[in-house]
Rosetta silent file (secondary structure, phi, psi, omega in degrees, C-alpha in Angstrom):
SEQUENCE: MAIEMNTQHRLSVCFVLITFGTYISARAKICYIHQSALNGGVAKWVTPLDPCSCTETRPGGVNIYMEDQETPDGYLDQVIFTQDTDKLKAWFGCDGVEEPTPIEIPGEITDCQDVLQHGSLESGLYIIYPGGNQPSLTVYCDMDTDGGGWIVFQRRVNGSVDFYRDWQTYRNGFGNLSGDFWLGNENLRRLTGTGSWELRVDLLAWDGSQAYTKYRAFRVVGNMFQLEVAGKEPGGGGGDSLSHHNGSKFSTLDQDNDGYSGSCALDYQGGWWYHSACILSHLNGPYQDYEQAMTGDSRGIVWFTFQRNYNSMKETQMKIRKTL
SCORE:     score description
SCORE:     0.000 S_00000001
   1 L     0.000  119.151  173.367  106.991   97.525  113.941 S_00000001
   2 L   -82.501  136.758  179.488  103.498   98.923  113.971 S_00000001
   3 L   -74.228  134.901 -177.806  103.427  102.691  114.325 S_00000001
   4 L   -64.494  134.830  179.021  101.812  103.789  117.561 S_00000001
   5 L   -92.221  137.582  173.056   98.343  105.241  117.125 S_00000001
   6 L   -90.707  118.997 -175.238   97.316  108.422  118.925 S_00000001
   7 L  -105.692   24.867  179.349   93.813  107.880  120.290 S_00000001
   8 L   -61.509  -37.681 -179.538   93.249  111.386  121.616 S_00000001
   9 L  -106.760  136.413  176.607   90.510  111.950  119.031 S_00000001
  10 L  -126.715  150.032  179.768   87.702  109.469  118.432 S_00000001
  11 L   -77.218  150.334 -177.354   84.982  109.445  115.815 S_00000001
  12 L  -108.646  124.733 -179.667   81.412  110.091  116.900 S_00000001
  13 L  -142.476  169.239  173.321   78.621  107.799  115.793 S_00000001
  14 E  -109.088  133.456 -170.390   75.246  106.462  116.871 S_00000001
  15 E  -109.593  119.935  177.225   75.109  102.719  117.532 S_00000001
  16 E  -137.330  165.537 -178.968   72.025  100.597  116.722 S_00000001
  17 L  -114.119   -5.877 -172.197   71.253   96.977  115.895 S_00000001
  18 L  -127.470  139.275  169.498   68.067   97.327  113.835 S_00000001
  19 E  -115.222  164.435 -174.772   67.195   98.874  110.484 S_00000001
  20 L   -68.554  115.537  174.807   63.683   99.511  109.172 S_00000001
  21 L    70.525   13.583 -177.713   62.199   96.266  107.854 S_00000001
  22 E  -125.056  132.292  177.711   65.600   94.558  107.628 S_00000001
  23 L   -80.460  130.296  178.158   66.844   91.645  109.703 S_00000001
  24 L  -115.422  124.373 -179.599   70.304   92.236  111.130 S_00000001
  25 L   -69.721  169.212 -178.582   72.252   89.248  112.430 S_00000001
  26 L   -63.393  -24.011 -178.429   74.035   89.346  115.771 S_00000001
  27 L   -88.413  -13.810 -178.272   77.318   89.938  113.967 S_00000001
  28 L  -100.795  113.735 -177.940   76.057   92.864  111.893 S_00000001
  29 L  -126.055  111.919 -176.132   75.934   96.078  113.886 S_00000001
  30 E   -91.770  131.389  177.383   75.134   99.266  112.012 S_00000001
  31 E  -106.426  115.898  177.626   76.311  102.580  113.434 S_00000001
  32 E   -90.062  125.643 -171.318   74.213  105.573  112.393 S_00000001
  33 E  -101.729  132.982  176.166   76.318  108.727  112.478 S_00000001
  34 L  -136.557  166.658  179.681   75.013  112.163  113.395 S_00000001
  35 E  -107.913  154.854  174.820   76.458  115.542  114.278 S_00000001
  36 E  -136.672  139.974 -179.794   76.068  117.686  117.362 S_00000001
  37 E   -81.150  123.212  176.979   76.920  121.370  117.768 S_00000001
  38 L   -88.916 -171.292  176.995   79.555  121.991  120.433 S_00000001
  39 L   -57.965  133.635 -177.144   80.420  125.281  122.113 S_00000001
  40 L    90.231   -3.095  176.421   80.718  127.934  119.434 S_00000001
  41 L    81.295   12.404  179.640   78.305  126.090  117.155 S_00000001
  42 L   -80.453  126.497 -178.488   80.921  123.828  115.550 S_00000001
  43 E   -81.583  129.553  177.476   79.348  120.547  114.413 S_00000001
  44 E  -129.669  165.035  179.015   81.193  117.384  115.464 S_00000001
  45 E   -92.088  141.865 -172.010   80.421  113.666  115.264 S_00000001
  46 E   -96.653  132.784 -173.584   79.224  111.913  118.445 S_00000001
  47 L   -78.830  138.851  175.001   81.021  108.822  119.766 S_00000001
  48 L   -82.083  171.091  177.938   79.189  105.512  120.440 S_00000001
  49 L   -68.540  -36.617 -177.696   79.668  103.386  123.525 S_00000001
  50 L  -139.213   76.272 -177.533   81.417  100.635  121.563 S_00000001
  51 H   -63.484  -24.077 -178.581   82.568  101.822  118.124 S_00000001
  52 H   -72.509   -7.637  174.646   84.697   98.708  117.664 S_00000001
  53 H   -87.240   -9.394 -177.413   81.481   96.680  117.362 S_00000001
  54 L   -67.990  132.633  171.788   80.450   98.556  114.219 S_00000001
  55 L  -110.195   -8.411  178.092   80.423   96.525  111.012 S_00000001
  56 E  -157.585  146.438  173.908   78.873   99.321  108.928 S_00000001
  57 E  -121.672  139.550  179.223   78.416  103.086  109.194 S_00000001
  58 E  -137.558  157.537  175.582   75.517  105.088  107.742 S_00000001
  59 E   -63.763  139.761  179.296   74.312  108.690  107.964 S_00000001
  60 L   -74.381  152.175 -179.894   72.011  109.248  110.953 S_00000001
  61 L  -110.394 -175.168 -176.128   68.340  110.095  110.493 S_00000001
  62 L   -61.125  -37.484 -173.907   65.799  112.186  112.349 S_00000001
  63 L  -101.601   11.442 -176.583   64.856  109.380  114.743 S_00000001
  64 L  -122.290   95.035 -178.810   68.305  107.843  115.213 S_00000001
  65 L  -142.552  159.655  169.480   70.365  109.666  117.818 S_00000001
  66 L  -128.440  167.825 -177.986   72.293  109.057  121.004 S_00000001
  67 L   -66.677  147.321  177.601   73.153  111.454  123.804 S_00000001
  68 L   -65.096  155.096 -179.449   76.033  113.854  123.263 S_00000001
  69 L   -80.609  157.726 -177.268   79.346  113.035  124.901 S_00000001
  70 L   -91.157  -17.794 -175.093   80.579  114.802  128.013 S_00000001
  71 L  -116.085  148.485 -179.030   84.252  115.090  127.025 S_00000001
  72 H   -61.360  -28.977 -177.379   85.883  116.877  124.046 S_00000001
  73 H   -77.127    5.114  174.340   87.776  113.740  123.003 S_00000001
  74 H   -88.421   15.186 -174.185   84.428  112.117  122.167 S_00000001
  75 E  -137.420  153.846  171.525   84.297  114.005  118.885 S_00000001
  76 E  -141.682  164.046 -179.001   86.003  114.261  115.492 S_00000001
  77 L   -81.737  -27.455 -170.032   85.651  116.452  112.417 S_00000001
  78 L  -121.856  166.753 -178.337   85.443  113.658  109.831 S_00000001
  79 L  -153.849  155.902  171.925   83.666  110.360  109.257 S_00000001
  80 L  -122.156  143.992  174.630   83.601  107.481  106.794 S_00000001
  81 L  -111.126  114.787 -173.487   80.532  105.579  105.606 S_00000001
  82 L  -159.113  159.731  171.136   81.483  102.011  104.721 S_00000001
  83 L  -106.013    6.798 -179.518   80.696   98.313  105.116 S_00000001
  84 L   -84.787  104.428 -175.316   84.411   97.471  105.228 S_00000001
  85 H   -62.163  -38.551  179.952   84.978   96.234  108.786 S_00000001
  86 H   -62.328  -41.311  178.070   88.765   96.428  108.521 S_00000001
  87 H   -63.807  -40.241  179.834   88.578  100.099  107.519 S_00000001
  88 H   -65.169  -42.810  179.346   86.233  100.807  110.420 S_00000001
  89 H   -63.728  -39.241  177.331   88.503   99.075  112.929 S_00000001
  90 H   -65.688  -40.578 -179.261   91.479  101.020  111.614 S_00000001
  91 H   -62.608  -45.091 -177.485   89.488  104.267  111.778 S_00000001
  92 H   -81.736   -5.908 -178.949   88.387  103.697  115.371 S_00000001
  93 L    69.848   37.099 -176.336   91.834  102.430  116.429 S_00000001
  94 L   -77.161  153.240  173.053   90.437   99.066  117.536 S_00000001
  95 L   -65.799  153.252  176.633   92.541   96.174  118.762 S_00000001
  96 L    93.146   -2.748  174.863   93.114   93.373  116.313 S_00000001
  97 L   -90.575   97.183 -171.553   94.011   95.592  113.346 S_00000001
  98 L  -110.745  147.437  173.365   97.411   94.144  112.639 S_00000001
  99 L   -83.645  156.405  173.511   99.990   94.767  109.980 S_00000001
 100 L   -60.000  154.966  177.818  101.517   91.845  108.070 S_00000001
 101 L   -66.826  125.270 -179.713  104.687   90.420  109.580 S_00000001
 102 L   -69.464  151.941 -179.663  107.657   92.358  108.162 S_00000001
 103 E   -94.389  134.612  175.712  110.334   90.487  106.252 S_00000001
 104 E  -110.599  121.103 -178.269  113.941   90.589  107.460 S_00000001
 105 L   -93.502  130.655  176.402  116.581   90.059  104.773 S_00000001
 106 L   -61.190  144.952  178.095  119.963   88.601  105.839 S_00000001
 107 L   110.437 -173.690 -179.091  122.886   90.955  105.384 S_00000001
 108 L   -87.872   96.556 -175.763  123.463   94.681  105.783 S_00000001
 109 L  -109.757  105.978 -176.877  120.087   96.148  104.876 S_00000001
 110 L  -104.841  -15.531 -178.826  119.974   99.914  105.395 S_00000001
 111 L  -162.470 -178.824 -177.458  117.154  100.886  103.014 S_00000001
 112 H   -73.268  -21.000  172.832  114.750   99.534  100.394 S_00000001
 113 H   -64.025  -41.424  176.446  117.418   99.757   97.700 S_00000001
 114 H   -63.095  -40.924  177.412  119.397   97.147   99.648 S_00000001
 115 H   -59.013  -45.440  179.997  116.266   95.007   99.893 S_00000001
 116 H   -62.849  -43.578 -178.304  115.833   95.249   96.126 S_00000001
 117 H   -68.558  -19.987  175.478  119.473   94.429   95.432 S_00000001
 118 L   -87.896    8.272  171.628  119.155   91.294   97.576 S_00000001
 119 L    95.280    5.270  178.270  116.503   90.015   95.183 S_00000001
 120 L   -88.860  111.994 -172.771  113.272   90.901   96.978 S_00000001
 121 L  -104.902   -0.809 -175.559  110.966   92.260   94.286 S_00000001
 122 L   -96.590  131.676  175.455  107.648   92.330   96.154 S_00000001
 123 L   -66.603  143.882  179.649  106.285   95.513   97.707 S_00000001
 124 E   159.254 -165.389 -176.757  105.547   95.216  101.411 S_00000001
 125 E   -87.652  131.670  178.822  106.925   95.561  104.930 S_00000001
 126 E  -136.005  153.239  175.536  110.637   95.025  105.507 S_00000001
 127 E   -96.521  125.796  177.995  113.017   95.487  108.411 S_00000001
 128 E  -122.857  166.042 -179.704  115.945   97.788  107.696 S_00000001
 129 L  -127.904   81.135  179.921  118.874   99.060  109.771 S_00000001
 130 L   -60.149  134.232  179.820  119.548  102.721  108.901 S_00000001
 131 L    76.699   11.093  175.721  123.113  103.687  109.738 S_00000001
 132 L    80.979  -80.572 -173.645  124.192  100.063  110.082 S_00000001
 133 L   -95.356    7.232  178.285  124.283   99.499  113.843 S_00000001
 134 L   -74.968  164.782  178.225  121.296  101.690  114.735 S_00000001
 135 L   -56.568  153.343 -178.403  118.018  100.140  115.946 S_00000001
 136 L   -69.815  160.657  178.534  115.906   98.456  113.303 S_00000001
 137 E  -141.514  129.304  175.512  113.047  100.199  111.542 S_00000001
 138 E   -89.446  127.979 -177.688  110.066   98.609  109.812 S_00000001
 139 E  -133.353  161.431  171.677  109.196  100.353  106.549 S_00000001
 140 E   -95.707  119.447  178.519  106.963   99.849  103.540 S_00000001
 141 E   -97.863  122.875  174.608  109.098   99.260  100.442 S_00000001
 142 E   -91.836  108.739 -178.714  107.545  100.138   97.087 S_00000001
 143 L  -101.629    2.152 -174.255  109.162   97.781   94.572 S_00000001
 144 L  -102.852  -23.548 -172.861  106.707   98.462   91.742 S_00000001
 145 L   -95.536  127.294  167.285  107.109  102.173   91.022 S_00000001
 146 L    50.344   47.339  177.417  109.851  103.667   88.853 S_00000001
 147 L    90.055   -8.369  176.577  112.364  100.855   89.336 S_00000001
 148 L    76.862 -175.539  179.096  111.464  100.105   92.965 S_00000001
 149 L    83.055   16.525 -177.710  113.551  100.563   96.099 S_00000001
 150 E   -91.881  137.637  168.234  111.381  103.351   97.539 S_00000001
 151 E   -93.398  115.103  177.785  110.702  103.867  101.261 S_00000001
 152 E   -80.491  125.182  179.310  107.128  105.145  101.572 S_00000001
 153 E  -114.933   -8.387  175.195  106.898  107.651  104.433 S_00000001
 154 E  -147.269  136.502  175.126  103.413  109.075  103.845 S_00000001
 155 E  -146.602  134.389  171.002  100.242  107.548  102.450 S_00000001
 156 E  -123.514  124.112 -176.355   96.623  108.748  102.263 S_00000001
 157 L  -125.057  -48.722 -171.122   94.127  106.232  100.898 S_00000001
 158 L  -142.629    6.183 -179.972   90.728  106.403  102.584 S_00000001
 159 L    77.153   17.633 -176.931   90.769  108.803  105.514 S_00000001
 160 L   -75.947  -10.564 -179.337   90.952  105.997  108.074 S_00000001
 161 L  -126.179  133.368  178.120   93.629  107.839  110.080 S_00000001
 162 L   -79.667  124.675 -179.637   93.375  111.344  111.521 S_00000001
 163 L   -99.198    8.674  176.750   96.401  113.481  110.525 S_00000001
 164 L   -91.110   80.671 -170.174   95.542  116.370  112.866 S_00000001
 165 L  -121.719  167.984 -179.170   98.133  115.326  115.457 S_00000001
 166 L   -87.424  177.791 -174.528  100.534  116.895  117.933 S_00000001
 167 H   -59.768  -48.064 -176.273  104.307  117.359  117.692 S_00000001
 168 H   -63.609  -38.654 -179.370  105.274  114.200  119.551 S_00000001
 169 H   -67.987  -42.194  175.201  102.978  112.018  117.464 S_00000001
 170 H   -66.091  -32.655  177.543  104.362  113.406  114.201 S_00000001
 171 H   -63.658  -45.039 -174.835  107.849  112.932  115.597 S_00000001
 172 H   -84.427  -27.541 -175.078  107.268  109.247  116.356 S_00000001
 173 L    99.173  157.289 -177.872  104.952  108.388  113.462 S_00000001
 174 E  -159.617  164.883  178.932  101.394  107.059  113.406 S_00000001
 175 E    98.499 -164.120 -177.945   98.929  105.000  111.407 S_00000001
 176 L  -121.595  123.981 -174.113   99.223  101.611  109.731 S_00000001
 177 L   -61.417  -17.200  176.910  102.081  100.965  107.307 S_00000001
 178 L   -94.501   -1.883 -179.823   99.736   99.002  105.053 S_00000001
 179 L  -135.001 -127.973  177.959   97.204  101.845  104.952 S_00000001
 180 L   -84.038  131.713 -178.731   97.214  105.530  105.905 S_00000001
 181 E  -165.408  164.550  168.332  100.310  106.561  107.872 S_00000001
 182 E  -127.575  123.690 -172.889  103.158  108.985  108.601 S_00000001
 183 L   -67.245  -27.169  178.385  106.497  107.260  109.192 S_00000001
 184 L   117.346  133.094 -178.464  107.694  109.865  111.674 S_00000001
 185 H   -64.598  -36.901  178.087  109.870  112.967  111.501 S_00000001
 186 H   -64.726  -38.789  177.008  112.585  111.428  113.651 S_00000001
 187 H   -67.290  -37.914  176.889  112.744  108.455  111.298 S_00000001
 188 H   -64.205  -43.695  178.121  112.920  110.785  108.284 S_00000001
 189 H   -63.399  -41.604  179.228  115.773  112.731  109.862 S_00000001
 190 H   -64.226  -45.032 -179.081  117.532  109.503  110.745 S_00000001
 191 H   -65.409  -48.513 -172.932  117.135  108.036  107.257 S_00000001
 192 H   -85.804    1.667 -179.848  118.145  111.129  105.289 S_00000001
 193 L   -71.481  -17.422  177.735  120.982  112.050  107.644 S_00000001
 194 L  -127.686  142.332  177.826  123.431  109.948  105.622 S_00000001
 195 L    76.364 -172.247  178.968  123.863  109.756  101.868 S_00000001
 196 L  -114.642  142.299 -175.032  121.764  111.422   99.172 S_00000001
 197 E  -132.190  143.256  171.768  118.047  110.851   98.699 S_00000001
 198 E  -106.721  156.600 -178.033  115.489  111.586   96.004 S_00000001
 199 E  -120.654  139.018  172.573  111.795  112.208   96.647 S_00000001
 200 E  -127.622  134.687  176.927  108.770  111.113   94.655 S_00000001
 201 E  -117.386  119.455  178.631  105.210  112.331   95.296 S_00000001
 202 E  -103.902  135.599 -173.663  102.361  110.298   93.753 S_00000001
 203 E  -129.561  137.626  172.594   98.937  111.915   93.375 S_00000001
 204 E  -131.155  119.488  179.121   95.463  110.608   92.520 S_00000001
 205 L   -86.942  164.569 -179.585   92.609  113.097   92.110 S_00000001
 206 L   -67.833  -20.392  177.651   88.939  112.317   92.657 S_00000001
 207 L   -85.904    5.539  178.536   88.299  112.633   88.910 S_00000001
 208 L    92.835   -7.956  179.110   90.709  109.743   88.278 S_00000001
 209 L   -68.083  141.444  179.260   93.605  111.888   87.067 S_00000001
 210 E  -125.086  150.328  177.596   97.055  110.742   88.186 S_00000001
 211 E  -158.870  167.327  172.297  100.387  112.533   88.357 S_00000001
 212 E  -145.749  161.003  174.454  103.730  112.468   90.099 S_00000001
 213 E  -135.946  136.973  178.556  106.533  114.864   90.947 S_00000001
 214 E  -122.059  144.032  174.709  110.177  113.960   91.595 S_00000001
 215 E  -124.631  139.311 -176.238  112.951  115.904   93.301 S_00000001
 216 E   -75.389  -20.123 -177.037  116.622  114.991   93.033 S_00000001
 217 E  -138.555  133.966 -179.749  117.432  115.988   96.620 S_00000001
 218 E  -150.197  132.162  174.083  115.474  115.603   99.862 S_00000001
 219 E  -150.211  154.539  170.287  116.462  115.816  103.532 S_00000001
 220 E  -121.700  124.083 -170.787  114.914  116.497  106.928 S_00000001
 221 E  -133.120  156.017  171.192  117.342  118.162  109.344 S_00000001
 222 L    77.576  172.338 -178.078  117.583  119.653  112.828 S_00000001
 223 L   -70.095  -19.311  177.870  115.429  119.584  115.927 S_00000001
 224 L   -98.261    9.137  176.682  112.618  121.368  114.092 S_00000001
 225 L    52.295   54.344 -177.843  112.720  118.799  111.261 S_00000001
 226 E   -69.170  140.980 -179.526  113.438  121.414  108.621 S_00000001
 227 E   -86.546  130.087  169.996  112.711  120.530  104.999 S_00000001
 228 E  -123.540  112.164 -178.204  115.496  120.605  102.414 S_00000001
 229 E  -139.167  139.698 -177.114  114.238  119.836   98.915 S_00000001
 230 E  -159.156  165.680  171.792  115.688  120.755   95.519 S_00000001
 231 E    74.484   50.562  176.629  116.043  119.712   91.899 S_00000001
 232 E   -60.161  126.615 -178.305  112.496  119.251   90.682 S_00000001
 233 L   -87.006  151.873  179.019  112.733  116.916   87.691 S_00000001
 234 L   -70.042  158.432  176.241  110.784  117.490   84.464 S_00000001
 235 L    85.855  178.007  177.264  107.706  115.429   83.626 S_00000001
 236 L    95.926  -30.150  176.094  105.199  113.602   85.777 S_00000001
 237 E    85.159   -6.884 -176.362  102.404  116.148   85.494 S_00000001
 238 L   -85.438  -19.634 -177.294  102.332  117.079   89.160 S_00000001
 239 L    71.512  179.883 -174.561  104.199  120.355   88.942 S_00000001
 240 L  -109.160   96.453  178.209  106.283  121.860   91.728 S_00000001
 241 L  -108.545    7.510 -176.539  104.285  122.514   94.889 S_00000001
 242 L  -113.382  -27.385 -178.628  107.042  121.726   97.400 S_00000001
 243 H   -58.388  -31.056  177.736  110.017  123.936   96.500 S_00000001
 244 H   -63.104  -20.362 -179.150  108.112  126.906   97.963 S_00000001
 245 H   -95.799   -0.574 -179.116  108.307  125.089  101.310 S_00000001
 246 L   -57.800  133.671 -178.611  112.078  124.534  101.117 S_00000001
 247 L    86.726   -5.655 -178.817  113.785  125.629  104.334 S_00000001
 248 L   -78.159  143.525  173.433  110.550  125.541  106.329 S_00000001
 249 L   -84.254  155.666  179.643  110.434  123.996  109.782 S_00000001
 250 L   -75.324  143.421  177.781  107.760  121.446  110.606 S_00000001
 251 E  -131.381  147.322  176.334  104.685  122.711  112.470 S_00000001
 252 E  -134.624  179.139 -176.396  101.860  120.951  114.286 S_00000001
 253 L   -59.405  -26.411 -177.923   98.765  121.979  116.213 S_00000001
 254 L  -112.504    5.828  177.325  100.832  122.436  119.406 S_00000001
 255 E  -144.984  105.034 -174.529  104.109  123.718  117.918 S_00000001
 256 L   -96.962  107.409 -179.340  103.973  126.693  115.566 S_00000001
 257 L  -116.841   10.256 -179.752  107.221  127.106  113.593 S_00000001
 258 L   -82.860  171.168  178.871  105.904  128.826  110.469 S_00000001
 259 L   -94.528   12.205 -178.132  106.504  132.473  109.547 S_00000001
 260 L   -82.675  151.219 -178.314  102.795  133.243  109.422 S_00000001
 261 L   -67.219  -27.893  175.888  101.211  135.685  111.889 S_00000001
 262 L  -103.220 -144.056  177.484   98.742  133.013  112.987 S_00000001
 263 L  -123.732  110.136  178.999   99.084  129.230  113.076 S_00000001
 264 H   -62.874  -38.326 -177.528   98.983  127.423  109.739 S_00000001
 265 H   -63.437  -38.149  176.734   98.723  124.042  111.470 S_00000001
 266 H   -71.225  -40.279 -178.454   95.579  125.118  113.309 S_00000001
 267 H   -67.957  -39.584 -173.942   94.092  126.733  110.211 S_00000001
 268 H  -105.442    1.011  166.718   94.832  123.802  107.884 S_00000001
 269 L    57.763   53.632  175.062   94.448  121.022  110.486 S_00000001
 270 L  -178.417  161.121  176.000   97.563  118.953  109.931 S_00000001
 271 L   -85.382  137.576 -176.988  101.311  118.809  110.442 S_00000001
 272 E  -167.070  171.743  174.757  103.424  120.146  107.551 S_00000001
 273 L   -88.979   73.765 -176.922  106.375  122.285  106.461 S_00000001
 274 L   -72.742  144.887  173.476  104.350  125.505  106.343 S_00000001
 275 E  -106.845 -170.676 -171.720  105.889  128.722  104.998 S_00000001
 276 L   -64.779  -22.961  175.343  104.982  132.358  105.710 S_00000001
 277 L  -104.947   14.844  177.872  101.903  132.159  103.454 S_00000001
 278 E    78.297  -76.894 -169.177  101.116  128.668  104.810 S_00000001
 279 L  -141.346  147.480  153.852  100.716  126.386  101.775 S_00000001
 280 L  -118.887  -24.688  170.855  101.122  125.642   98.132 S_00000001
 281 E  -134.547  153.792  176.204  101.054  121.974   99.102 S_00000001
 282 E  -165.860   91.948 -175.321   99.698  120.196  102.163 S_00000001
 283 L   -89.540    0.621  178.120   99.340  116.428  101.912 S_00000001
 284 L  -109.400   19.814  178.225   98.559  115.944  105.609 S_00000001
 285 L   -76.399  177.108  179.750   95.323  117.948  105.643 S_00000001
 286 L   -59.780  138.199  176.391   91.874  116.570  106.496 S_00000001
 287 L   -73.550  132.758 -177.978   90.644  113.790  104.206 S_00000001
 288 L  -119.363  146.194  174.045   87.633  114.940  102.186 S_00000001
 289 L   -77.067  179.140 -173.038   84.964  113.022  100.312 S_00000001
 290 H   -57.375  -48.433 -175.971   84.224  113.754   96.651 S_00000001
 291 H   -63.079  -41.971  177.507   81.735  116.565   97.229 S_00000001
 292 H   -66.088  -43.602 -173.481   84.004  118.341   99.708 S_00000001
 293 H   -61.902  -33.578 -174.615   87.115  117.773   97.615 S_00000001
 294 L   -84.425    2.547  179.141   85.691  119.407   94.499 S_00000001
 295 L   -81.539  -14.966 -177.566   84.858  122.687   96.250 S_00000001
 296 L    79.636   12.924  176.031   88.463  123.901   96.078 S_00000001
 297 L   -66.894  121.968 -174.893   88.628  124.415   99.841 S_00000001
 298 L   -71.886   -6.039  178.599   92.354  124.556  100.601 S_00000001
 299 L   -89.075   60.675  178.261   91.833  122.846  103.961 S_00000001
 300 L  -144.492 -149.085  177.918   92.243  119.389  102.479 S_00000001
 301 L   -98.045  100.975 -162.605   94.965  117.246  100.889 S_00000001
 302 E  -116.047  135.134  167.601   96.439  119.809   98.542 S_00000001
 303 E  -140.573   89.245 -165.225   99.023  119.873   95.734 S_00000001
 304 H   -56.465  -42.929 -170.914   98.135  123.072   93.899 S_00000001
 305 H   -73.736   -6.936  177.754  100.278  122.730   90.769 S_00000001
 306 H   -65.744  -59.170 -178.424   98.740  119.376   89.746 S_00000001
 307 H  -119.194   14.646  178.843   95.421  120.769   88.506 S_00000001
 308 L    57.028   40.123  174.649   96.025  124.443   89.328 S_00000001
 309 L  -155.317  176.376 -178.794   93.433  124.421   92.104 S_00000001
 310 L  -102.933   22.392  174.558   93.031  123.534   95.774 S_00000001
 311 L   -60.467  139.518 -176.630   90.785  120.516   95.234 S_00000001
 312 L   -77.124  140.132  179.418   91.635  117.806   97.738 S_00000001
 313 L   -73.380  154.074  174.507   93.375  114.646   96.530 S_00000001
 314 L   -84.560  -43.062  179.689   91.812  111.189   96.852 S_00000001
 315 E  -141.745  145.789  174.481   95.113  109.358   97.380 S_00000001
 316 E  -144.190  155.238  169.547   98.733  110.388   97.895 S_00000001
 317 E  -141.806  140.110  170.044  102.090  108.813   98.603 S_00000001
 318 E  -119.026  130.939 -174.504  105.425  110.385   99.497 S_00000001
 319 E  -145.262  150.355 -178.787  108.463  108.146   99.120 S_00000001
 320 E  -125.780  152.598  178.800  112.243  108.439   99.179 S_00000001
 321 E  -141.685  135.438 -179.476  115.045  106.440   97.583 S_00000001
 322 E   -74.304  134.919 -178.935  118.760  106.545   98.287 S_00000001
 323 L  -109.290  -24.943  177.830  120.872  107.634   95.329 S_00000001
 324 L  -140.094    0.000    0.000  124.380  107.577   96.872 S_00000001
């Protein structure tokens, strides 16, 4: 099952076929990206006519522009510069970006631990049946980390997916299970509704430092997808940036459930279990490049206790494993 993508927001770029003094084949289409100030002076990126034709993105220059878009959904806050066509197609939400075919293991497979116990040792997409007779669910099983058997429910790798989404999209899940994605709050509640689960958070900073944090107990409960997390285990180097969020309800840009006087989701541009002071961690914030990430701006992918600052992470994973 591919997670449905929300295409409300699109990236803004300028589309050209020619570079200075360089021959570009018919298959190579470079998109030069520039910003335009919207109402209020906020700079956004401008959408091309056919972003799915882009094979490379580059920063726009003085003489490379296209007309601004007429609708608000023609803009986004972030951009990637790359020659990786697959990343660009995933970023723009183009057709033809497919996940590998998930593997279905014979027998009663309710989670990735069952997959592991049936002899499948390779990380990848598998079909599981949480609760036995409930509808199937396609998940990414991590079989390489800490003994394997982990269900990955969040991954940030390259910023190819926008995590500034509404309540319904976070409820259902979005992204690509082989890349950047959120498995979905309803799926998390469904999975953790039976048995006991542990949580592992893997972190990679832009300076190459790595760490992890494990919790002995993790659940998502109720209609507001409230976080229940406890039992931070020693070691790993990541520190405890999630216990402060224990008991918090999930919030998104269109549903404010935090105890803050304003809206943490609007301020920090992502869905999360915000508390009354908003964050000590926030792994669903805007993806930042190296220069942005090292400024310590808390409006990024944050796990404060790792390096005792608000520098944005380069990569993250959140994963759960059944213990009973």
